[in-house]
Amino acid sequence: MGTILDIKRLAVEFHTNDGVVKALNGVDLKLEEGTTLGLVGETGAGKTTLSKAVMRLTQCPPGKIVSGEILYEGRDLLKLPKEDMQKICGKQISMIFQDPMTALNPVMTVGEQIAEAVRVHERLSRTDAVRRACEMMELVGLPAERLDDYPHQFSGGMKQRVVIAIALSCSPRILIADEPTTALDVTIQAQVLDLIAQLQKKMNTANLLITHDLGVVAQTCQKVAIMYAGGILEYGTVRDVLKHPGHPYTIGLINSIPKIHVRENRLHPISGLMPDPTDLPKGCPFCPRCQYAVERCQRERPQAQVLEGEHTVRCFLAGSRFEEEAAHE
Ligand code: SF4
């Protein structure tokens, strides 16, 4: 399985009145062909900034891509002329945003919106584009007869299906789904995630699924990257990371999920807050919240260490010690 997207040392800043927000601090991440990578982190960790940078949607100013590369099939997306990037976005790399209501145009029928997405990238007649729109509606489980309906005539879950139809209408090679179920009712969330997983297999896309939910990752992803304060703290197969977490933050995230078979009187959140991105710690970004921190953690930033195979962890003390302690919690 080859790497389709290779992000190297990506750094993004936002220049605000309160100072320089260091949103991404040297992110390294690989997405492999035909797989789903879960990108997990708290609000403000940099997940959406990362996905927008891949699509070249970073608003500049105040945002600025300071350094790094985003290699798609060996070409650096950050160096491509705007016209070339427009051909790639939507056609080869597509994105589903959090809120389907803001992603759809309220004054166009859903059929027109799907057909328009197709015609922007493919030279199809109007009739063929409408035919494709019908196929896409059926693919995402909506009746093709509803092609002439407007977004307000659909429920939230159905609207997100339309958004998925638009995103997949040109058979992209990469699909970025940014918290695609956050704006939906809990009962609908699982259906939409199932649909994304089924279509990933059917169309063999490489999916980058952004979420804060480790349960979603366990169900739908093959690889996972744990993001914190603009950096990747842990990366590996879902099995390795969830069964043998090597970073205290990942262990904290796993322990904060209530266990269905254990009677508990209270939840176990990770104490403290993510550091202020305008004033990040000099050393390990997790240091102020880490119960294992040693003196070195305050002054030096840990590099990624390989635990086993593809499983990497950014922690000076990465290894079995945390695992044993986590197992006893
Ligand atoms: Fe904790 Fe130090 Fe590891 Fe950071 S490097 S997670 S502070 S032990």
PDB file of N, CA, C and O in Angstrom, residues 90-135:
ATOM      1  N   GLY A  90     -11.562  18.983  -4.813  1.00  0.00           N
ATOM      2  CA  GLY A  90     -12.905  18.641  -5.253  1.00  0.00           C
ATOM      3  C   GLY A  90     -12.880  17.466  -6.209  1.00  0.00           C
ATOM      4  O   GLY A  90     -13.776  16.637  -6.210  1.00  0.00           O
ATOM      5  N   LYS A  91     -11.845  17.374  -7.038  1.00  0.00           N
ATOM      6  CA  LYS A  91     -11.773  16.273  -8.001  1.00  0.00           C
ATOM      7  C   LYS A  91     -10.948  15.103  -7.435  1.00  0.00           C
ATOM      8  O   LYS A  91     -11.403  13.978  -7.391  1.00  0.00           O
ATOM      9  N   GLN A  92      -9.734  15.418  -6.978  1.00  0.00           N
ATOM     10  CA  GLN A  92      -8.875  14.338  -6.468  1.00  0.00           C
ATOM     11  C   GLN A  92      -8.831  14.315  -4.942  1.00  0.00           C
ATOM     12  O   GLN A  92      -8.631  13.266  -4.344  1.00  0.00           O
ATOM     13  N   ILE A  93      -8.952  15.490  -4.342  1.00  0.00           N
ATOM     14  CA  ILE A  93      -9.022  15.569  -2.875  1.00  0.00           C
ATOM     15  C   ILE A  93     -10.310  16.322  -2.541  1.00  0.00           C
ATOM     16  O   ILE A  93     -10.512  17.441  -3.005  1.00  0.00           O
ATOM     17  N   SER A  94     -11.165  15.680  -1.769  1.00  0.00           N
ATOM     18  CA  SER A  94     -12.453  16.285  -1.497  1.00  0.00           C
ATOM     19  C   SER A  94     -12.678  16.352   0.018  1.00  0.00           C
ATOM     20  O   SER A  94     -12.027  15.622   0.764  1.00  0.00           O
ATOM     21  N   MET A  95     -13.605  17.193   0.420  1.00  0.00           N
ATOM     22  CA  MET A  95     -13.767  17.393   1.866  1.00  0.00           C
ATOM     23  C   MET A  95     -15.242  17.461   2.271  1.00  0.00           C
ATOM     24  O   MET A  95     -16.053  18.029   1.545  1.00  0.00           O
ATOM     25  N   ILE A  96     -15.544  16.880   3.417  1.00  0.00           N
ATOM     26  CA  ILE A  96     -16.881  17.015   4.016  1.00  0.00           C
ATOM     27  C   ILE A  96     -16.708  17.844   5.284  1.00  0.00           C
ATOM     28  O   ILE A  96     -15.895  17.502   6.136  1.00  0.00           O
ATOM     29  N   PHE A  97     -17.489  18.905   5.380  1.00  0.00           N
ATOM     30  CA  PHE A  97     -17.365  19.767   6.556  1.00  0.00           C
ATOM     31  C   PHE A  97     -18.350  19.342   7.651  1.00  0.00           C
ATOM     32  O   PHE A  97     -19.247  18.531   7.414  1.00  0.00           O
ATOM     33  N   GLN A  98     -18.172  19.947   8.839  1.00  0.00           N
ATOM     34  CA  GLN A  98     -18.960  19.556  10.015  1.00  0.00           C
ATOM     35  C   GLN A  98     -20.446  19.768   9.843  1.00  0.00           C
ATOM     36  O   GLN A  98     -21.246  18.907  10.163  1.00  0.00           O
ATOM     37  N   ASP A  99     -20.801  20.940   9.332  1.00  0.00           N
ATOM     38  CA  ASP A  99     -22.214  21.310   9.356  1.00  0.00           C
ATOM     39  C   ASP A  99     -22.796  21.296   7.945  1.00  0.00           C
ATOM     40  O   ASP A  99     -22.482  22.167   7.132  1.00  0.00           O
ATOM     41  N   PRO A 100     -23.679  20.319   7.651  1.00  0.00           N
ATOM     42  CA  PRO A 100     -24.208  20.227   6.284  1.00  0.00           C
ATOM     43  C   PRO A 100     -25.021  21.454   5.888  1.00  0.00           C
ATOM     44  O   PRO A 100     -25.112  21.801   4.723  1.00  0.00           O
ATOM     45  N   MET A 101     -25.586  22.139   6.897  1.00  0.00           N
ATOM     46  CA  MET A 101     -26.437  23.295   6.574  1.00  0.00           C
ATOM     47  C   MET A 101     -25.609  24.412   5.951  1.00  0.00           C
ATOM     48  O   MET A 101     -26.056  25.090   5.024  1.00  0.00           O
ATOM     49  N   THR A 102     -24.387  24.595   6.443  1.00  0.00           N
ATOM     50  CA  THR A 102     -23.574  25.675   5.886  1.00  0.00           C
ATOM     51  C   THR A 102     -22.862  25.229   4.613  1.00  0.00           C
ATOM     52  O   THR A 102     -22.382  26.044   3.840  1.00  0.00           O
ATOM     53  N   ALA A 103     -22.769  23.915   4.394  1.00  0.00           N
ATOM     54  CA  ALA A 103     -22.067  23.421   3.198  1.00  0.00           C
ATOM     55  C   ALA A 103     -22.961  23.446   1.958  1.00  0.00           C
ATOM     56  O   ALA A 103     -22.478  23.453   0.835  1.00  0.00           O
ATOM     57  N   LEU A 104     -24.301  23.476   2.165  1.00  0.00           N
ATOM     58  CA  LEU A 104     -25.215  23.437   1.019  1.00  0.00           C
ATOM     59  C   LEU A 104     -25.776  24.832   0.726  1.00  0.00           C
ATOM     60  O   LEU A 104     -25.956  25.637   1.637  1.00  0.00           O
ATOM     61  N   ASN A 105     -26.050  25.053  -0.546  1.00  0.00           N
ATOM     62  CA  ASN A 105     -26.648  26.323  -0.952  1.00  0.00           C
ATOM     63  C   ASN A 105     -28.170  26.222  -0.799  1.00  0.00           C
ATOM     64  O   ASN A 105     -28.802  25.386  -1.450  1.00  0.00           O
ATOM     65  N   PRO A 106     -28.765  27.075   0.057  1.00  0.00           N
ATOM     66  CA  PRO A 106     -30.206  26.913   0.339  1.00  0.00           C
ATOM     67  C   PRO A 106     -31.118  27.227  -0.844  1.00  0.00           C
ATOM     68  O   PRO A 106     -32.275  26.823  -0.851  1.00  0.00           O
ATOM     69  N   VAL A 107     -30.611  27.954  -1.856  1.00  0.00           N
ATOM     70  CA  VAL A 107     -31.507  28.346  -2.957  1.00  0.00           C
ATOM     71  C   VAL A 107     -31.291  27.510  -4.224  1.00  0.00           C
ATOM     72  O   VAL A 107     -31.809  27.827  -5.278  1.00  0.00           O
ATOM     73  N   MET A 108     -30.516  26.428  -4.110  1.00  0.00           N
ATOM     74  CA  MET A 108     -30.367  25.513  -5.252  1.00  0.00           C
ATOM     75  C   MET A 108     -30.879  24.138  -4.846  1.00  0.00           C
ATOM     76  O   MET A 108     -30.732  23.731  -3.693  1.00  0.00           O
ATOM     77  N   THR A 109     -31.479  23.412  -5.789  1.00  0.00           N
ATOM     78  CA  THR A 109     -31.921  22.057  -5.461  1.00  0.00           C
ATOM     79  C   THR A 109     -30.681  21.195  -5.227  1.00  0.00           C
ATOM     80  O   THR A 109     -29.584  21.513  -5.715  1.00  0.00           O
ATOM     81  N   VAL A 110     -30.872  20.084  -4.503  1.00  0.00           N
ATOM     82  CA  VAL A 110     -29.704  19.235  -4.216  1.00  0.00           C
ATOM     83  C   VAL A 110     -29.168  18.637  -5.528  1.00  0.00           C
ATOM     84  O   VAL A 110     -27.953  18.481  -5.698  1.00  0.00           O
ATOM     85  N   GLY A 111     -30.059  18.344  -6.467  1.00  0.00           N
ATOM     86  CA  GLY A 111     -29.630  17.794  -7.755  1.00  0.00           C
ATOM     87  C   GLY A 111     -28.728  18.770  -8.496  1.00  0.00           C
ATOM     88  O   GLY A 111     -27.687  18.390  -9.038  1.00  0.00           O
ATOM     89  N   GLU A 112     -29.138  20.057  -8.495  1.00  0.00           N
ATOM     90  CA  GLU A 112     -28.310  21.079  -9.166  1.00  0.00           C
ATOM     91  C   GLU A 112     -26.940  21.165  -8.506  1.00  0.00           C
ATOM     92  O   GLU A 112     -25.916  21.327  -9.188  1.00  0.00           O
ATOM     93  N   GLN A 113     -26.919  21.023  -7.177  1.00  0.00           N
ATOM     94  CA  GLN A 113     -25.642  21.173  -6.465  1.00  0.00           C
ATOM     95  C   GLN A 113     -24.695  20.007  -6.756  1.00  0.00           C
ATOM     96  O   GLN A 113     -23.500  20.195  -6.922  1.00  0.00           O
ATOM     97  N   ILE A 114     -25.263  18.796  -6.827  1.00  0.00           N
ATOM     98  CA  ILE A 114     -24.396  17.647  -7.144  1.00  0.00           C
ATOM     99  C   ILE A 114     -23.924  17.764  -8.609  1.00  0.00           C
ATOM    100  O   ILE A 114     -22.735  17.599  -8.906  1.00  0.00           O
ATOM    101  N   ALA A 115     -24.858  18.093  -9.504  1.00  0.00           N
ATOM    102  CA  ALA A 115     -24.496  18.191 -10.929  1.00  0.00           C
ATOM    103  C   ALA A 115     -23.452  19.289 -11.148  1.00  0.00           C
ATOM    104  O   ALA A 115     -22.518  19.116 -11.940  1.00  0.00           O
ATOM    105  N   GLU A 116     -23.600  20.393 -10.420  1.00  0.00           N
ATOM    106  CA  GLU A 116     -22.632  21.481 -10.585  1.00  0.00           C
ATOM    107  C   GLU A 116     -21.235  21.039 -10.150  1.00  0.00           C
ATOM    108  O   GLU A 116     -20.242  21.329 -10.830  1.00  0.00           O
ATOM    109  N   ALA A 117     -21.183  20.297  -9.019  1.00  0.00           N
ATOM    110  CA  ALA A 117     -19.872  19.820  -8.547  1.00  0.00           C
ATOM    111  C   ALA A 117     -19.208  18.944  -9.616  1.00  0.00           C
ATOM    112  O   ALA A 117     -17.998  19.020  -9.840  1.00  0.00           O
ATOM    113  N   VAL A 118     -20.012  18.142 -10.315  1.00  0.00           N
ATOM    114  CA  VAL A 118     -19.465  17.269 -11.356  1.00  0.00           C
ATOM    115  C   VAL A 118     -18.980  18.095 -12.548  1.00  0.00           C
ATOM    116  O   VAL A 118     -17.874  17.886 -13.068  1.00  0.00           O
ATOM    117  N   ARG A 119     -19.793  19.079 -12.934  1.00  0.00           N
ATOM    118  CA  ARG A 119     -19.465  19.837 -14.155  1.00  0.00           C
ATOM    119  C   ARG A 119     -18.282  20.779 -13.963  1.00  0.00           C
ATOM    120  O   ARG A 119     -17.628  21.160 -14.929  1.00  0.00           O
ATOM    121  N   VAL A 120     -17.986  21.158 -12.715  1.00  0.00           N
ATOM    122  CA  VAL A 120     -16.812  22.003 -12.462  1.00  0.00           C
ATOM    123  C   VAL A 120     -15.539  21.245 -12.852  1.00  0.00           C
ATOM    124  O   VAL A 120     -14.578  21.811 -13.358  1.00  0.00           O
ATOM    125  N   HIS A 121     -15.560  19.918 -12.634  1.00  0.00           N
ATOM    126  CA  HIS A 121     -14.331  19.153 -12.840  1.00  0.00           C
ATOM    127  C   HIS A 121     -14.346  18.229 -14.054  1.00  0.00           C
ATOM    128  O   HIS A 121     -13.306  17.768 -14.496  1.00  0.00           O
ATOM    129  N   GLU A 122     -15.521  17.907 -14.555  1.00  0.00           N
ATOM    130  CA  GLU A 122     -15.564  16.973 -15.686  1.00  0.00           C
ATOM    131  C   GLU A 122     -16.376  17.568 -16.817  1.00  0.00           C
ATOM    132  O   GLU A 122     -17.396  18.203 -16.573  1.00  0.00           O
ATOM    133  N   ARG A 123     -15.901  17.313 -18.027  1.00  0.00           N
ATOM    134  CA  ARG A 123     -16.636  17.853 -19.183  1.00  0.00           C
ATOM    135  C   ARG A 123     -17.829  16.957 -19.510  1.00  0.00           C
ATOM    136  O   ARG A 123     -17.727  16.064 -20.350  1.00  0.00           O
ATOM    137  N   LEU A 124     -18.902  17.193 -18.815  1.00  0.00           N
ATOM    138  CA  LEU A 124     -20.101  16.387 -19.049  1.00  0.00           C
ATOM    139  C   LEU A 124     -21.221  17.298 -19.518  1.00  0.00           C
ATOM    140  O   LEU A 124     -21.272  18.472 -19.140  1.00  0.00           O
ATOM    141  N   SER A 125     -22.097  16.736 -20.336  1.00  0.00           N
ATOM    142  CA  SER A 125     -23.275  17.518 -20.731  1.00  0.00           C
ATOM    143  C   SER A 125     -24.167  17.668 -19.492  1.00  0.00           C
ATOM    144  O   SER A 125     -24.009  16.921 -18.510  1.00  0.00           O
ATOM    145  N   ARG A 126     -25.108  18.583 -19.582  1.00  0.00           N
ATOM    146  CA  ARG A 126     -26.029  18.783 -18.456  1.00  0.00           C
ATOM    147  C   ARG A 126     -26.797  17.493 -18.137  1.00  0.00           C
ATOM    148  O   ARG A 126     -26.925  17.103 -16.986  1.00  0.00           O
ATOM    149  N   THR A 127     -27.227  16.813 -19.215  1.00  0.00           N
ATOM    150  CA  THR A 127     -27.996  15.574 -19.019  1.00  0.00           C
ATOM    151  C   THR A 127     -27.140  14.525 -18.302  1.00  0.00           C
ATOM    152  O   THR A 127     -27.605  13.856 -17.369  1.00  0.00           O
ATOM    153  N   ASP A 128     -25.879  14.391 -18.734  1.00  0.00           N
ATOM    154  CA  ASP A 128     -25.016  13.389 -18.092  1.00  0.00           C
ATOM    155  C   ASP A 128     -24.714  13.758 -16.632  1.00  0.00           C
ATOM    156  O   ASP A 128     -24.613  12.877 -15.776  1.00  0.00           O
ATOM    157  N   ALA A 129     -24.580  15.072 -16.394  1.00  0.00           N
ATOM    158  CA  ALA A 129     -24.308  15.501 -15.009  1.00  0.00           C
ATOM    159  C   ALA A 129     -25.510  15.194 -14.119  1.00  0.00           C
ATOM    160  O   ALA A 129     -25.350  14.751 -12.978  1.00  0.00           O
ATOM    161  N   VAL A 130     -26.713  15.388 -14.642  1.00  0.00           N
ATOM    162  CA  VAL A 130     -27.925  15.080 -13.860  1.00  0.00           C
ATOM    163  C   VAL A 130     -28.010  13.566 -13.637  1.00  0.00           C
ATOM    164  O   VAL A 130     -28.354  13.095 -12.544  1.00  0.00           O
ATOM    165  N   ARG A 131     -27.638  12.801 -14.678  1.00  0.00           N
ATOM    166  CA  ARG A 131     -27.649  11.337 -14.521  1.00  0.00           C
ATOM    167  C   ARG A 131     -26.672  10.932 -13.401  1.00  0.00           C
ATOM    168  O   ARG A 131     -26.986  10.106 -12.552  1.00  0.00           O
ATOM    169  N   ARG A 132     -25.491  11.564 -13.396  1.00  0.00           N
ATOM    170  CA  ARG A 132     -24.515  11.268 -12.336  1.00  0.00           C
ATOM    171  C   ARG A 132     -25.087  11.652 -10.966  1.00  0.00           C
ATOM    172  O   ARG A 132     -24.907  10.939  -9.984  1.00  0.00           O
ATOM    173  N   ALA A 133     -25.787  12.792 -10.919  1.00  0.00           N
ATOM    174  CA  ALA A 133     -26.384  13.235  -9.644  1.00  0.00           C
ATOM    175  C   ALA A 133     -27.374  12.185  -9.137  1.00  0.00           C
ATOM    176  O   ALA A 133     -27.399  11.877  -7.943  1.00  0.00           O
ATOM    177  N   CYS A 134     -28.169  11.608 -10.068  1.00  0.00           N
ATOM    178  CA  CYS A 134     -29.126  10.547  -9.682  1.00  0.00           C
ATOM    179  C   CYS A 134     -28.363   9.358  -9.093  1.00  0.00           C
ATOM    180  O   CYS A 134     -28.747   8.817  -8.047  1.00  0.00           O
ATOM    181  N   GLU A 135     -27.296   8.952  -9.772  1.00  0.00           N
ATOM    182  CA  GLU A 135     -26.503   7.797  -9.298  1.00  0.00           C
ATOM    183  C   GLU A 135     -25.948   8.075  -7.906  1.00  0.00           C
ATOM    184  O   GLU A 135     -25.972   7.212  -7.030  1.00  0.00           O
TER     185      GLU A 135
END
